[in-house]
């Protein structure tokens, strides 16, 4: 499968949350790769990876980070690929992810990061798929089918409540 999405995270402690992004992409038949790279601990690796990403066929980058959470913004500084930021409620931090959300969402004008909610990695994966779907009919169809299934599951829940 061609790799079209790069999923980066600042620490392996983010992996449990960020797996939800790769799962969503897998459900939609979109290839992705996952890397641990830190804006602070391995800044050169981040720059090297991101600068080469578009030429390697990557179309969207997803970046998860907790605490100071500079990774999504640093990535966006090195590329014009769309970057989706996932604030992580990190187990080793004490502010519950609001710190990361506020850090990621406040990008300066000119260098955007699309920010999902705290631990919202599934929506990051789906948003990446929707970006790819603007030029990929097969992905668009799979997204539409996913929405139909989601609506059916909500109606089933409503029926269960009515019958209880
Ligand atoms: C951030 O610091 C990472 O994204 C992670 O959420 C947080 C804590 O990292 P570890 O100390 O668990 O490696 O850079």
PDB file of N, CA, C and O and ligand atoms in Angstrom, residues 9-14 38 40-41 64-69 88 90-93, ligand 1:
ATOM      1  N   UNK A   9       4.848  11.440  16.496  1.00  0.00           N
ATOM      2  CA  UNK A   9       4.494  11.766  17.884  1.00  0.00           C
ATOM      3  C   UNK A   9       5.772  12.019  18.658  1.00  0.00           C
ATOM      4  O   UNK A   9       6.842  11.475  18.327  1.00  0.00           O
ATOM      5  N   UNK A  10       5.636  12.836  19.712  1.00  0.00           N
ATOM      6  CA  UNK A  10       6.810  13.277  20.437  1.00  0.00           C
ATOM      7  C   UNK A  10       7.448  12.211  21.299  1.00  0.00           C
ATOM      8  O   UNK A  10       8.627  12.313  21.653  1.00  0.00           O
ATOM      9  N   UNK A  11       6.684  11.161  21.649  1.00  0.00           N
ATOM     10  CA  UNK A  11       7.189  10.138  22.560  1.00  0.00           C
ATOM     11  C   UNK A  11       6.424   8.844  22.316  1.00  0.00           C
ATOM     12  O   UNK A  11       5.254   8.878  21.872  1.00  0.00           O
ATOM     13  N   UNK A  12       7.042   7.717  22.644  1.00  0.00           N
ATOM     14  CA  UNK A  12       6.303   6.452  22.539  1.00  0.00           C
ATOM     15  C   UNK A  12       5.166   6.393  23.558  1.00  0.00           C
ATOM     16  O   UNK A  12       4.256   5.585  23.431  1.00  0.00           O
ATOM     17  N   UNK A  13       5.203   7.281  24.561  1.00  0.00           N
ATOM     18  CA  UNK A  13       4.086   7.321  25.523  1.00  0.00           C
ATOM     19  C   UNK A  13       2.812   7.883  24.873  1.00  0.00           C
ATOM     20  O   UNK A  13       1.736   7.789  25.449  1.00  0.00           O
ATOM     21  N   UNK A  14       2.939   8.459  23.670  1.00  0.00           N
ATOM     22  CA  UNK A  14       1.767   8.977  22.929  1.00  0.00           C
ATOM     23  C   UNK A  14       1.127   7.895  22.051  1.00  0.00           C
ATOM     24  O   UNK A  14       0.054   8.121  21.466  1.00  0.00           O
ATOM     25  N   UNK A  38      10.849  13.945  18.140  1.00  0.00           N
ATOM     26  CA  UNK A  38      10.534  15.011  19.087  1.00  0.00           C
ATOM     27  C   UNK A  38      11.092  16.350  18.626  1.00  0.00           C
ATOM     28  O   UNK A  38      12.258  16.436  18.202  1.00  0.00           O
ATOM     29  N   UNK A  40      11.914  18.593  20.487  1.00  0.00           N
ATOM     30  CA  UNK A  40      12.935  19.007  21.461  1.00  0.00           C
ATOM     31  C   UNK A  40      14.086  18.015  21.570  1.00  0.00           C
ATOM     32  O   UNK A  40      15.240  18.396  21.695  1.00  0.00           O
ATOM     33  N   UNK A  41      13.754  16.719  21.538  1.00  0.00           N
ATOM     34  CA  UNK A  41      14.783  15.703  21.793  1.00  0.00           C
ATOM     35  C   UNK A  41      15.508  15.278  20.517  1.00  0.00           C
ATOM     36  O   UNK A  41      16.669  14.875  20.580  1.00  0.00           O
ATOM     37  N   UNK A  64       1.096  14.201  16.964  1.00  0.00           N
ATOM     38  CA  UNK A  64       0.582  14.188  18.330  1.00  0.00           C
ATOM     39  C   UNK A  64       1.667  14.589  19.305  1.00  0.00           C
ATOM     40  O   UNK A  64       2.820  14.171  19.169  1.00  0.00           O
ATOM     41  N   UNK A  65       1.300  15.408  20.285  1.00  0.00           N
ATOM     42  CA  UNK A  65       2.282  15.809  21.297  1.00  0.00           C
ATOM     43  C   UNK A  65       1.567  16.253  22.560  1.00  0.00           C
ATOM     44  O   UNK A  65       0.460  16.795  22.512  1.00  0.00           O
ATOM     45  N   UNK A  66       2.215  16.020  23.693  1.00  0.00           N
ATOM     46  CA  UNK A  66       1.678  16.464  24.970  1.00  0.00           C
ATOM     47  C   UNK A  66       2.560  17.539  25.578  1.00  0.00           C
ATOM     48  O   UNK A  66       3.635  17.859  25.058  1.00  0.00           O
ATOM     49  N   UNK A  67       2.107  18.135  26.664  1.00  0.00           N
ATOM     50  CA  UNK A  67       2.900  19.141  27.369  1.00  0.00           C
ATOM     51  C   UNK A  67       3.138  20.388  26.522  1.00  0.00           C
ATOM     52  O   UNK A  67       2.204  21.005  26.010  1.00  0.00           O
ATOM     53  N   UNK A  68       4.389  20.757  26.356  1.00  0.00           N
ATOM     54  CA  UNK A  68       4.730  21.954  25.566  1.00  0.00           C
ATOM     55  C   UNK A  68       4.248  21.820  24.129  1.00  0.00           C
ATOM     56  O   UNK A  68       3.925  22.828  23.478  1.00  0.00           O
ATOM     57  N   UNK A  69       4.225  20.589  23.625  1.00  0.00           N
ATOM     58  CA  UNK A  69       3.552  20.229  22.371  1.00  0.00           C
ATOM     59  C   UNK A  69       3.963  21.087  21.181  1.00  0.00           C
ATOM     60  O   UNK A  69       3.112  21.572  20.433  1.00  0.00           O
ATOM     61  N   UNK A  88      -2.169  15.764  23.270  1.00  0.00           N
ATOM     62  CA  UNK A  88      -2.219  14.517  24.028  1.00  0.00           C
ATOM     63  C   UNK A  88      -2.308  14.830  25.531  1.00  0.00           C
ATOM     64  O   UNK A  88      -1.549  15.655  26.041  1.00  0.00           O
ATOM     65  N   UNK A  90      -1.003  13.628  28.225  1.00  0.00           N
ATOM     66  CA  UNK A  90       0.122  12.727  28.485  1.00  0.00           C
ATOM     67  C   UNK A  90       0.117  12.212  29.923  1.00  0.00           C
ATOM     68  O   UNK A  90      -0.164  12.960  30.860  1.00  0.00           O
ATOM     69  N   UNK A  91       0.450  10.935  30.071  1.00  0.00           N
ATOM     70  CA  UNK A  91       0.457  10.326  31.414  1.00  0.00           C
ATOM     71  C   UNK A  91       1.544  10.937  32.301  1.00  0.00           C
ATOM     72  O   UNK A  91       1.436  10.926  33.526  1.00  0.00           O
ATOM     73  N   UNK A  92       2.599  11.491  31.682  1.00  0.00           N
ATOM     74  CA  UNK A  92       3.693  12.039  32.498  1.00  0.00           C
ATOM     75  C   UNK A  92       3.537  13.537  32.767  1.00  0.00           C
ATOM     76  O   UNK A  92       4.405  14.161  33.357  1.00  0.00           O
ATOM     77  N   UNK A  93       2.433  14.135  32.305  1.00  0.00           N
ATOM     78  CA  UNK A  93       2.183  15.565  32.544  1.00  0.00           C
ATOM     79  C   UNK A  93       0.967  15.698  33.471  1.00  0.00           C
ATOM     80  O   UNK A  93       0.178  14.775  33.603  1.00  0.00           O
TER      81      UNK A  93
HETATM   82  C1  LIG B   1       5.940  15.348  24.710  1.00  0.00           C
HETATM   83  O1  LIG B   1       6.154  15.146  26.056  1.00  0.00           O
HETATM   84  C2  LIG B   1       5.449  14.023  24.191  1.00  0.00           C
HETATM   85  O2  LIG B   1       4.609  14.228  23.083  1.00  0.00           O
HETATM   86  C3  LIG B   1       4.736  13.402  25.346  1.00  0.00           C
HETATM   87  O3  LIG B   1       3.322  13.580  25.259  1.00  0.00           O
HETATM   88  C4  LIG B   1       5.275  14.173  26.536  1.00  0.00           C
HETATM   89  C5  LIG B   1       5.978  13.310  27.550  1.00  0.00           C
HETATM   90  O4  LIG B   1       6.959  12.541  26.941  1.00  0.00           O
HETATM   91  P1  LIG B   1       7.675  11.365  27.750  1.00  0.00           P
HETATM   92  O5  LIG B   1       8.370  12.015  28.902  1.00  0.00           O
HETATM   93  O6  LIG B   1       6.580  10.399  28.202  1.00  0.00           O
HETATM   94  O7  LIG B   1       8.628  10.717  26.775  1.00  0.00           O
HETATM   95  O8  LIG B   1       7.089  15.740  24.047  1.00  0.00           O
END
